[in-house]
């Protein structure tokens, strides 16, 4: 039986960010994932990407993750263009207004996981374990994980970083609230006639938002097209040519005609929110604690901030000789990150409500709101700062 201070279940973006942020810590860490974290990338970009904000890029640079990132699989975007398809609302943001080189980076999720796992592998205090978990036995001073490779891992603190359907959350009996967003996101990579010029674009249509995220190749974008489930089913049923025509129309032909580069995948979207994020011996981070609508591209960013906050709390506890497994010591982390997640969930609800449908009053509010924000530099700067995580 092996013992570590912290067992992180889930080696996705968030679990590995936590391990990376514990670089140089006196705490011993194991990251357990049922699949190998590192997966060699195909030549062609994958469609699962995230827009990572500047605050998290800075942290990844600080923990020497960035040097491991395959640079041709991450593309800095310099501008953002958001418009309402149904009104005169239109707004553009540029990194120049913020005195920065980029607003953020569009990175393939697997490329980021690969970079994180390379960085973490080099840390003497971290071990990566590829195994599923058969059983969890929680005791007063330690938790034992029965792994499906017949090994046993014991830890003082079990971290659930195992995504939306978290096994750890369920085992610990931490309750969640959830709500169907009544949207399904269609994800794919596309090739466009016109170059994207490193602009991230988002069109709000009456049936849901469409994001065109610029990838490293000048004419390739990743799309996240959130639609009502009925509309998404119809779009998924179309052949490639008809789908591309619908996409070209939805995007106002902003990048000209479109061809598919990958197959389409549909993700039903659910808001989830753990009402309790920790108890003695267990704590949650990332999608295990919250899932939000991808319309603002903030889910992974929020989770990475959870990871950074938790690492800081755990290092502080260790430095002051306190027990990292006691709920009363984890309350500070829980309180602060729950508040941030709640704010983000409320913001996504507000956006979704305001941009849903073709109610004339809402259209007027959207038109005036977007155009006025575009002209009011202080509000605009505050808005971009927030999106950049600064
Ligand atoms: C369509 C779409 C677009 C998005 N776009 C963005 C964006 O632009 N920007 C952004 O910030 N966010 C975005 N998000 C959100 C983002 O993808 C997630 O918030 C993020 O990937 C969550 O990371 P995680 O590490 O918490 O969970 P996951 O990525 O789900 O990782 C969980 C890990 O746990 C492992 N695991 C699960 N169960 C077990 C088990 N029992 N035992 C062992 N291992 C286990 C899994 O193998 C996996 O590796 C988007 C989401 C969607 C659906």
Short mmCIF file of C-alpha atoms and ligand atoms in Angstrom, two decimals:
data_model
loop_
_atom_site.label_atom_id
_atom_site.label_comp_id
_atom_site.label_asym_id
_atom_site.label_seq_id
_atom_site.Cartn_x
_atom_site.Cartn_y
_atom_site.Cartn_z
CA UNK A 1 0.00 0.00 0.00
CA UNK A 2 1.27 3.41 -0.96
CA UNK A 3 0.51 6.53 1.11
CA UNK A 4 0.40 10.13 -0.17
CA UNK A 5 -0.80 13.36 1.43
CA UNK A 6 -3.09 14.17 -1.51
CA UNK A 7 -4.73 11.81 -4.02
CA UNK A 8 -6.20 13.72 -6.97
CA UNK A 9 -8.75 11.60 -8.86
CA UNK A 10 -8.89 12.94 -12.44
CA UNK A 11 -5.95 13.95 -14.60
CA UNK A 12 -7.84 16.40 -16.81
CA UNK A 13 -6.97 20.09 -17.17
CA UNK A 14 -8.05 20.90 -13.60
CA UNK A 15 -6.62 17.94 -11.68
CA UNK A 16 -3.25 18.34 -13.40
CA UNK A 17 -3.28 22.12 -12.83
CA UNK A 18 -3.63 21.40 -9.12
CA UNK A 19 -0.70 18.96 -9.23
CA UNK A 20 1.37 21.51 -11.19
CA UNK A 21 0.52 24.25 -8.69
CA UNK A 22 1.84 22.01 -5.90
CA UNK A 23 5.30 22.15 -7.52
CA UNK A 24 7.95 22.57 -4.83
CA UNK A 25 5.48 21.74 -2.07
CA UNK A 26 6.37 19.41 0.77
CA UNK A 27 3.09 17.61 0.18
CA UNK A 28 3.23 14.28 -1.67
CA UNK A 29 0.68 13.90 -4.46
CA UNK A 30 -0.72 11.12 -6.64
CA UNK A 31 -2.88 11.84 -9.69
CA UNK A 32 -5.10 8.86 -10.55
CA UNK A 33 -6.86 8.70 -13.91
CA UNK A 34 -8.54 5.74 -15.54
CA UNK A 35 -6.87 6.67 -18.86
CA UNK A 36 -3.32 7.74 -19.55
CA UNK A 37 -3.19 11.55 -19.26
CA UNK A 38 -0.70 11.90 -22.11
CA UNK A 39 -2.14 10.99 -25.51
CA UNK A 40 -0.09 11.63 -28.66
CA UNK A 41 -1.87 14.15 -30.90
CA UNK A 42 -2.89 13.37 -34.47
CA UNK A 43 -1.51 15.57 -37.23
CA UNK A 44 -4.90 17.24 -37.63
CA UNK A 45 -6.19 19.40 -34.77
CA UNK A 46 -8.92 17.95 -32.57
CA UNK A 47 -12.17 19.85 -32.11
CA UNK A 48 -12.24 19.92 -28.28
CA UNK A 49 -10.58 23.22 -27.48
CA UNK A 50 -10.72 25.77 -24.69
CA UNK A 51 -10.19 29.51 -24.68
CA UNK A 52 -7.73 29.88 -21.81
CA UNK A 53 -7.54 33.34 -20.26
CA UNK A 54 -4.45 35.40 -19.42
CA UNK A 55 -4.65 34.76 -15.66
CA UNK A 56 -4.38 31.02 -16.22
CA UNK A 57 -1.72 31.36 -18.94
CA UNK A 58 0.39 33.29 -16.42
CA UNK A 59 -0.01 30.50 -13.85
CA UNK A 60 0.89 27.85 -16.43
CA UNK A 61 4.01 29.84 -17.32
CA UNK A 62 4.93 30.18 -13.65
CA UNK A 63 4.70 26.42 -13.10
CA UNK A 64 6.73 25.73 -16.27
CA UNK A 65 3.86 24.04 -18.06
CA UNK A 66 3.87 26.43 -21.00
CA UNK A 67 7.33 25.31 -22.18
CA UNK A 68 5.88 21.79 -22.71
CA UNK A 69 2.95 23.01 -24.82
CA UNK A 70 3.13 22.02 -28.47
CA UNK A 71 3.04 25.59 -29.77
CA UNK A 72 1.33 24.78 -33.08
CA UNK A 73 -1.68 23.44 -31.10
CA UNK A 74 -2.31 26.69 -29.21
CA UNK A 75 -3.24 29.93 -30.91
CA UNK A 76 -3.26 33.35 -29.24
CA UNK A 77 -6.30 35.40 -30.21
CA UNK A 78 -5.95 39.14 -30.34
CA UNK A 79 -9.54 40.29 -30.86
CA UNK A 80 -13.07 39.32 -30.04
CA UNK A 81 -16.13 40.19 -32.12
CA UNK A 82 -19.58 39.56 -30.65
CA UNK A 83 -22.80 40.37 -32.42
CA UNK A 84 -26.51 39.76 -32.10
CA UNK A 85 -27.80 38.28 -35.33
CA UNK A 86 -31.23 39.69 -34.74
CA UNK A 87 -30.52 43.28 -33.71
CA UNK A 88 -28.03 46.08 -34.34
CA UNK A 89 -25.95 44.98 -31.32
CA UNK A 90 -22.28 44.60 -32.15
CA UNK A 91 -19.12 44.83 -30.04
CA UNK A 92 -15.40 44.38 -30.72
CA UNK A 93 -12.59 43.96 -28.19
CA UNK A 94 -8.89 44.16 -28.96
CA UNK A 95 -5.85 43.22 -26.90
CA UNK A 96 -4.33 46.60 -27.92
CA UNK A 97 -6.92 48.35 -25.72
CA UNK A 98 -5.60 46.26 -22.82
CA UNK A 99 -1.89 46.77 -23.56
CA UNK A 100 -1.51 43.01 -24.02
CA UNK A 101 -0.26 40.77 -26.85
CA UNK A 102 -3.38 38.60 -26.78
CA UNK A 103 -6.74 38.29 -25.04
CA UNK A 104 -6.12 34.58 -24.46
CA UNK A 105 -5.19 31.37 -26.23
CA UNK A 106 -7.32 28.79 -28.01
CA UNK A 107 -5.72 25.48 -27.09
CA UNK A 108 -6.65 21.90 -27.87
CA UNK A 109 -7.69 20.35 -24.54
CA UNK A 110 -5.49 17.29 -25.10
CA UNK A 111 -2.48 19.49 -25.98
CA UNK A 112 -2.89 21.29 -22.65
CA UNK A 113 -3.33 18.02 -20.75
CA UNK A 114 -0.17 16.70 -22.45
CA UNK A 115 1.83 19.80 -21.44
CA UNK A 116 0.52 19.58 -17.88
CA UNK A 117 1.32 15.89 -17.58
CA UNK A 118 4.88 16.43 -18.88
CA UNK A 119 5.41 19.22 -16.34
CA UNK A 120 3.91 17.19 -13.50
CA UNK A 121 5.95 14.08 -14.40
CA UNK A 122 9.09 16.12 -13.76
CA UNK A 123 7.97 17.05 -10.22
CA UNK A 124 9.58 14.83 -7.54
CA UNK A 125 6.53 15.15 -5.24
CA UNK A 126 3.98 13.89 -7.83
CA UNK A 127 3.21 10.45 -9.20
CA UNK A 128 0.84 9.78 -12.12
CA UNK A 129 -1.13 6.54 -11.79
CA UNK A 130 -3.26 5.06 -14.58
CA UNK A 131 -6.05 3.09 -12.89
CA UNK A 132 -9.75 3.17 -12.22
CA UNK A 133 -11.13 3.15 -8.68
CA UNK A 134 -13.11 0.17 -7.46
CA UNK A 135 -13.87 1.37 -3.93
CA UNK A 136 -13.27 4.23 -1.57
CA UNK A 137 -12.97 3.54 2.16
CA UNK A 138 -13.10 6.73 4.19
CA UNK A 139 -11.66 6.63 7.72
CA UNK A 140 -11.21 9.39 10.29
CA UNK A 141 -7.54 10.02 9.45
CA UNK A 142 -7.09 8.59 6.00
CA UNK A 143 -8.99 7.49 2.92
CA UNK A 144 -8.12 4.29 1.08
CA UNK A 145 -8.62 3.92 -2.67
CA UNK A 146 -8.91 0.35 -3.97
CA UNK A 147 -7.58 0.65 -7.51
CA UNK A 148 -8.61 -1.68 -10.32
CA UNK A 149 -4.97 -2.72 -10.78
CA UNK A 150 -5.15 -4.43 -7.33
CA UNK A 151 -3.08 -1.67 -5.71
CA UNK A 152 -4.25 0.31 -2.69
CA UNK A 153 -3.56 4.02 -2.31
CA UNK A 154 -4.13 5.81 0.97
CA UNK A 155 -4.24 9.57 1.40
CA UNK A 156 -5.06 12.26 3.93
CA UNK A 157 -7.00 14.33 1.39
CA UNK A 158 -8.94 12.97 -1.58
CA UNK A 159 -9.51 15.55 -4.34
CA UNK A 160 -12.38 15.01 -6.77
CA UNK A 161 -11.16 16.42 -10.09
CA UNK A 162 -13.02 13.73 -12.01
CA UNK A 163 -15.36 15.85 -14.07
CA UNK A 164 -19.09 16.48 -14.32
CA UNK A 165 -20.22 13.00 -13.24
CA UNK A 166 -17.71 12.85 -10.41
CA UNK A 167 -17.40 9.45 -8.75
CA UNK A 168 -15.65 11.08 -5.78
CA UNK A 169 -18.52 13.57 -5.29
CA UNK A 170 -21.05 10.73 -5.32
CA UNK A 171 -19.00 8.53 -2.98
CA UNK A 172 -18.60 11.41 -0.54
CA UNK A 173 -22.33 12.13 -0.70
CA UNK A 174 -21.76 15.81 -1.56
CA UNK A 175 -25.12 17.07 -2.87
CA UNK A 176 -25.55 18.92 -6.18
CA UNK A 177 -28.12 21.18 -7.76
CA UNK A 178 -28.51 20.84 -11.51
CA UNK A 179 -30.54 22.35 -14.33
CA UNK A 180 -30.85 21.38 -17.98
CA UNK A 181 -29.77 24.40 -20.05
CA UNK A 182 -32.07 23.11 -22.82
CA UNK A 183 -29.17 23.62 -25.19
CA UNK A 184 -26.96 21.12 -27.00
CA UNK A 185 -23.52 22.25 -28.17
CA UNK A 186 -22.34 21.04 -31.56
CA UNK A 187 -18.57 20.99 -31.73
CA UNK A 188 -16.41 20.58 -34.87
CA UNK A 189 -13.45 22.09 -36.70
CA UNK A 190 -14.13 23.95 -39.92
CA UNK A 191 -12.13 25.41 -42.78
CA UNK A 192 -13.23 28.86 -43.94
CA UNK A 193 -12.68 30.69 -47.20
CA UNK A 194 -11.46 33.83 -45.43
CA UNK A 195 -8.68 33.82 -42.77
CA UNK A 196 -9.82 34.32 -39.19
CA UNK A 197 -7.03 36.84 -38.44
CA UNK A 198 -6.89 35.56 -34.85
CA UNK A 199 -10.29 36.99 -34.01
CA UNK A 200 -12.60 34.94 -31.74
CA UNK A 201 -16.14 35.46 -32.99
CA UNK A 202 -19.49 34.85 -31.35
CA UNK A 203 -22.91 35.34 -32.95
CA UNK A 204 -26.02 35.22 -30.78
CA UNK A 205 -28.86 33.69 -32.80
CA UNK A 206 -32.45 33.37 -31.53
CA UNK A 207 -31.90 29.62 -31.00
CA UNK A 208 -28.51 29.94 -29.27
CA UNK A 209 -24.93 31.24 -29.55
CA UNK A 210 -22.36 30.24 -32.19
CA UNK A 211 -18.65 30.63 -31.39
CA UNK A 212 -15.93 30.54 -34.06
CA UNK A 213 -12.61 30.06 -32.29
CA UNK A 214 -9.45 30.72 -34.33
CA UNK A 215 -6.98 27.82 -34.45
CA UNK A 216 -3.28 27.93 -35.44
CA UNK A 217 -3.97 27.44 -39.15
CA UNK A 218 -5.16 30.77 -40.55
CA UNK A 219 -8.33 29.31 -42.10
CA UNK A 220 -9.30 26.78 -39.44
CA UNK A 221 -11.72 27.50 -36.59
CA UNK A 222 -13.25 25.34 -33.91
CA UNK A 223 -16.97 25.91 -33.54
CA UNK A 224 -19.21 25.62 -30.49
CA UNK A 225 -22.77 25.99 -31.78
CA UNK A 226 -25.26 25.82 -28.90
CA UNK A 227 -28.83 25.27 -30.01
CA UNK A 228 -32.11 24.05 -28.59
CA UNK A 229 -32.05 20.22 -28.50
CA UNK A 230 -34.60 20.01 -31.36
CA UNK A 231 -32.61 22.41 -33.54
CA UNK A 232 -29.34 20.62 -32.69
CA UNK A 233 -30.88 17.25 -33.63
CA UNK A 234 -31.97 18.67 -36.98
CA UNK A 235 -28.51 20.13 -37.60
CA UNK A 236 -26.81 16.86 -36.66
CA UNK A 237 -29.11 15.00 -39.08
CA UNK A 238 -28.06 17.18 -42.05
CA UNK A 239 -25.39 15.95 -44.44
CA UNK A 240 -22.07 17.84 -44.33
CA UNK A 241 -22.88 20.19 -47.22
CA UNK A 242 -26.27 21.20 -45.82
CA UNK A 243 -24.78 21.62 -42.32
CA UNK A 244 -22.06 23.89 -43.71
CA UNK A 245 -24.67 25.98 -45.55
CA UNK A 246 -26.64 26.40 -42.31
CA UNK A 247 -23.44 27.34 -40.48
CA UNK A 248 -22.44 29.86 -43.13
CA UNK A 249 -25.88 31.48 -42.84
CA UNK A 250 -25.81 31.49 -39.01
CA UNK A 251 -22.38 33.17 -39.05
CA UNK A 252 -23.58 35.84 -41.55
CA UNK A 253 -20.87 34.48 -43.92
CA UNK A 254 -18.39 36.42 -41.80
CA UNK A 255 -15.57 34.09 -42.93
CA UNK A 256 -17.07 33.13 -46.29
CA UNK A 257 -18.03 29.62 -47.23
CA UNK A 258 -17.30 26.80 -44.79
CA UNK A 259 -16.19 23.15 -45.06
CA UNK A 260 -15.99 20.62 -42.23
CA UNK A 261 -12.52 19.50 -41.09
CA UNK A 262 -13.69 17.00 -38.46
CA UNK A 263 -16.86 15.12 -37.65
CA UNK A 264 -19.50 16.89 -35.55
CA UNK A 265 -20.06 15.96 -31.90
CA UNK A 266 -23.06 17.00 -29.80
CA UNK A 267 -22.85 17.79 -26.06
CA UNK A 268 -26.11 18.26 -24.08
CA UNK A 269 -25.46 21.14 -21.66
CA UNK A 270 -26.31 20.98 -17.97
CA UNK A 271 -25.63 23.43 -15.16
CA UNK A 272 -24.34 21.59 -12.10
CA UNK A 273 -23.40 23.07 -8.81
CA UNK A 274 -22.22 21.16 -5.73
CA UNK A 275 -23.96 22.62 -2.68
CA UNK A 276 -21.07 21.41 -0.52
CA UNK A 277 -17.56 21.26 -1.96
CA UNK A 278 -15.74 19.61 0.90
CA UNK A 279 -16.01 17.54 4.06
CA UNK A 280 -13.41 15.90 6.29
CA UNK A 281 -10.91 14.18 3.99
CA UNK A 282 -12.50 15.20 0.65
CA UNK A 283 -12.62 18.30 -1.55
CA UNK A 284 -13.86 19.05 -5.10
CA UNK A 285 -12.40 21.14 -7.95
CA UNK A 286 -13.39 21.96 -11.53
CA UNK A 287 -16.29 20.26 -13.30
CA UNK A 288 -16.73 17.94 -10.31
CA UNK A 289 -17.92 21.03 -8.41
CA UNK A 290 -19.61 23.02 -11.20
CA UNK A 291 -20.47 22.92 -14.89
CA UNK A 292 -21.59 26.02 -16.77
CA UNK A 293 -22.80 26.97 -20.25
CA UNK A 294 -19.82 27.24 -22.63
CA UNK A 295 -21.12 30.50 -24.15
CA UNK A 296 -18.42 32.57 -22.46
CA UNK A 297 -15.72 29.86 -22.57
CA UNK A 298 -15.14 29.99 -18.81
CA UNK A 299 -15.62 26.42 -17.47
CA UNK A 300 -12.00 25.28 -17.59
CA UNK A 301 -10.81 28.76 -16.57
CA UNK A 302 -12.99 28.64 -13.47
CA UNK A 303 -11.77 25.13 -12.63
CA UNK A 304 -8.12 26.11 -13.05
CA UNK A 305 -8.68 28.99 -10.63
CA UNK A 306 -10.20 26.48 -8.15
CA UNK A 307 -7.02 24.41 -8.51
CA UNK A 308 -4.73 27.41 -7.90
CA UNK A 309 -6.76 28.52 -4.87
CA UNK A 310 -6.77 25.01 -3.40
CA UNK A 311 -3.00 24.61 -3.90
CA UNK A 312 -2.44 27.89 -2.06
CA UNK A 313 -4.70 26.81 0.82
CA UNK A 314 -2.99 23.42 1.12
CA UNK A 315 0.51 24.92 1.06
CA UNK A 316 -0.52 27.44 3.74
CA UNK A 317 -1.97 24.68 5.91
CA UNK A 318 1.19 22.58 5.54
CA UNK A 319 3.42 25.58 6.34
CA UNK A 320 1.47 26.28 9.54
CA UNK A 321 1.46 22.61 10.57
CA UNK A 322 -2.30 22.24 10.23
CA UNK A 323 -4.18 19.13 9.11
CA UNK A 324 -4.97 19.43 5.36
CA UNK A 325 -7.81 16.93 5.72
CA UNK A 326 -10.03 18.80 8.15
CA UNK A 327 -13.16 20.41 6.71
CA UNK A 328 -12.81 23.41 9.00
CA UNK A 329 -9.44 24.13 7.32
CA UNK A 330 -10.88 23.73 3.81
CA UNK A 331 -13.83 26.08 4.44
CA UNK A 332 -11.88 29.16 3.30
CA UNK A 333 -11.27 27.55 -0.11
CA UNK A 334 -14.87 26.34 -0.35
CA UNK A 335 -16.35 29.73 0.52
CA UNK A 336 -14.26 31.76 -1.88
CA UNK A 337 -14.53 29.45 -4.89
CA UNK A 338 -18.25 28.73 -4.40
CA UNK A 339 -18.86 32.47 -4.56
CA UNK A 340 -16.93 32.77 -7.84
CA UNK A 341 -18.75 29.78 -9.36
CA UNK A 342 -22.14 31.19 -8.30
CA UNK A 343 -21.31 34.55 -9.88
CA UNK A 344 -20.34 32.83 -13.13
CA UNK A 345 -23.47 30.65 -13.14
CA UNK A 346 -25.64 33.74 -12.58
CA UNK A 347 -23.83 35.61 -15.38
CA UNK A 348 -24.34 32.70 -17.81
CA UNK A 349 -28.03 32.53 -16.86
CA UNK A 350 -28.36 36.27 -17.46
CA UNK A 351 -26.68 36.08 -20.88
CA UNK A 352 -28.70 33.06 -21.89
CA UNK A 353 -31.98 34.69 -20.85
CA UNK A 354 -31.19 37.99 -22.56
CA UNK A 355 -30.01 36.45 -25.83
CA UNK A 356 -32.61 33.67 -26.06
CA UNK A 357 -35.48 34.10 -28.50
CA UNK A 358 -36.71 37.02 -30.56
CA UNK A 359 -38.74 39.01 -28.03
CA UNK A 360 -38.69 42.62 -29.40
CA UNK A 361 -37.97 44.18 -25.99
CA UNK A 362 -35.02 41.85 -25.37
CA UNK A 363 -33.75 42.59 -28.88
CA UNK A 364 -33.83 46.31 -28.14
CA UNK A 365 -32.03 45.86 -24.80
CA UNK A 366 -29.36 43.67 -26.48
CA UNK A 367 -28.88 46.13 -29.31
CA UNK A 368 -28.53 49.12 -27.02
CA UNK A 369 -26.49 47.19 -24.45
CA UNK A 370 -23.89 45.83 -26.85
CA UNK A 371 -23.53 49.02 -28.87
CA UNK A 372 -23.38 51.27 -25.78
CA UNK A 373 -20.77 49.01 -24.14
CA UNK A 374 -18.75 49.19 -27.35
CA UNK A 375 -18.62 52.98 -27.00
CA UNK A 376 -18.07 53.26 -23.23
CA UNK A 377 -14.39 52.56 -22.82
CA UNK A 378 -14.38 52.17 -19.00
CA UNK A 379 -17.16 49.55 -19.01
CA UNK A 380 -15.60 47.85 -22.01
CA UNK A 381 -12.18 47.67 -20.33
CA UNK A 382 -13.73 46.24 -17.15
CA UNK A 383 -15.58 43.64 -19.23
CA UNK A 384 -12.45 42.53 -21.13
CA UNK A 385 -10.38 42.49 -17.93
CA UNK A 386 -12.90 40.12 -16.44
CA UNK A 387 -12.89 37.88 -19.53
CA UNK A 388 -9.08 37.82 -19.39
CA UNK A 389 -9.31 36.77 -15.74
CA UNK A 390 -7.26 39.79 -14.61
C1 LIG B 1 -18.69 22.33 -25.84
C2 LIG B 1 -17.83 22.83 -24.72
C3 LIG B 1 -16.93 23.89 -24.95
C4 LIG B 1 -16.17 24.39 -23.90
N1 LIG B 1 -15.32 25.45 -24.13
C5 LIG B 1 -14.59 25.99 -23.10
C6 LIG B 1 -13.73 27.13 -23.28
O1 LIG B 1 -13.57 27.68 -24.37
N2 LIG B 1 -13.04 27.61 -22.20
C7 LIG B 1 -13.19 27.04 -20.97
O2 LIG B 1 -12.57 27.54 -20.01
N3 LIG B 1 -13.98 25.96 -20.77
C8 LIG B 1 -14.69 25.42 -21.79
N4 LIG B 1 -15.48 24.33 -21.58
C9 LIG B 1 -15.51 23.69 -20.25
C10 LIG B 1 -14.32 22.77 -20.07
O3 LIG B 1 -14.21 21.87 -21.15
C11 LIG B 1 -14.45 22.00 -18.76
O4 LIG B 1 -14.84 22.89 -17.73
C12 LIG B 1 -13.11 21.37 -18.37
O5 LIG B 1 -12.61 20.53 -19.37
C13 LIG B 1 -13.26 20.58 -17.07
O6 LIG B 1 -12.03 20.01 -16.72
P1 LIG B 1 -11.91 18.98 -15.50
O7 LIG B 1 -10.47 18.62 -15.44
O8 LIG B 1 -12.60 19.54 -14.30
O9 LIG B 1 -12.80 17.74 -15.94
P2 LIG B 1 -12.60 16.70 -17.15
O10 LIG B 1 -11.99 17.35 -18.32
O11 LIG B 1 -13.91 16.04 -17.34
O12 LIG B 1 -11.54 15.66 -16.58
C14 LIG B 1 -11.91 14.66 -15.68
C15 LIG B 1 -10.83 13.57 -15.68
O13 LIG B 1 -11.21 12.61 -14.68
C16 LIG B 1 -11.04 11.30 -15.18
N5 LIG B 1 -11.98 10.43 -14.46
C17 LIG B 1 -13.33 10.51 -14.44
N6 LIG B 1 -13.85 9.57 -13.64
C18 LIG B 1 -12.81 8.88 -13.12
C19 LIG B 1 -12.69 7.79 -12.22
N7 LIG B 1 -13.78 7.22 -11.68
N8 LIG B 1 -11.47 7.33 -11.91
C20 LIG B 1 -10.37 7.89 -12.45
N9 LIG B 1 -10.40 8.95 -13.31
C21 LIG B 1 -11.61 9.43 -13.63
C22 LIG B 1 -11.34 11.42 -16.68
O14 LIG B 1 -10.71 10.39 -17.40
C23 LIG B 1 -10.76 12.81 -17.00
O15 LIG B 1 -9.41 12.72 -17.39
C24 LIG B 1 -16.28 23.82 -22.61
C25 LIG B 1 -17.16 22.76 -22.39
C26 LIG B 1 -17.94 22.27 -23.42
C27 LIG B 1 -18.91 21.14 -23.17
#
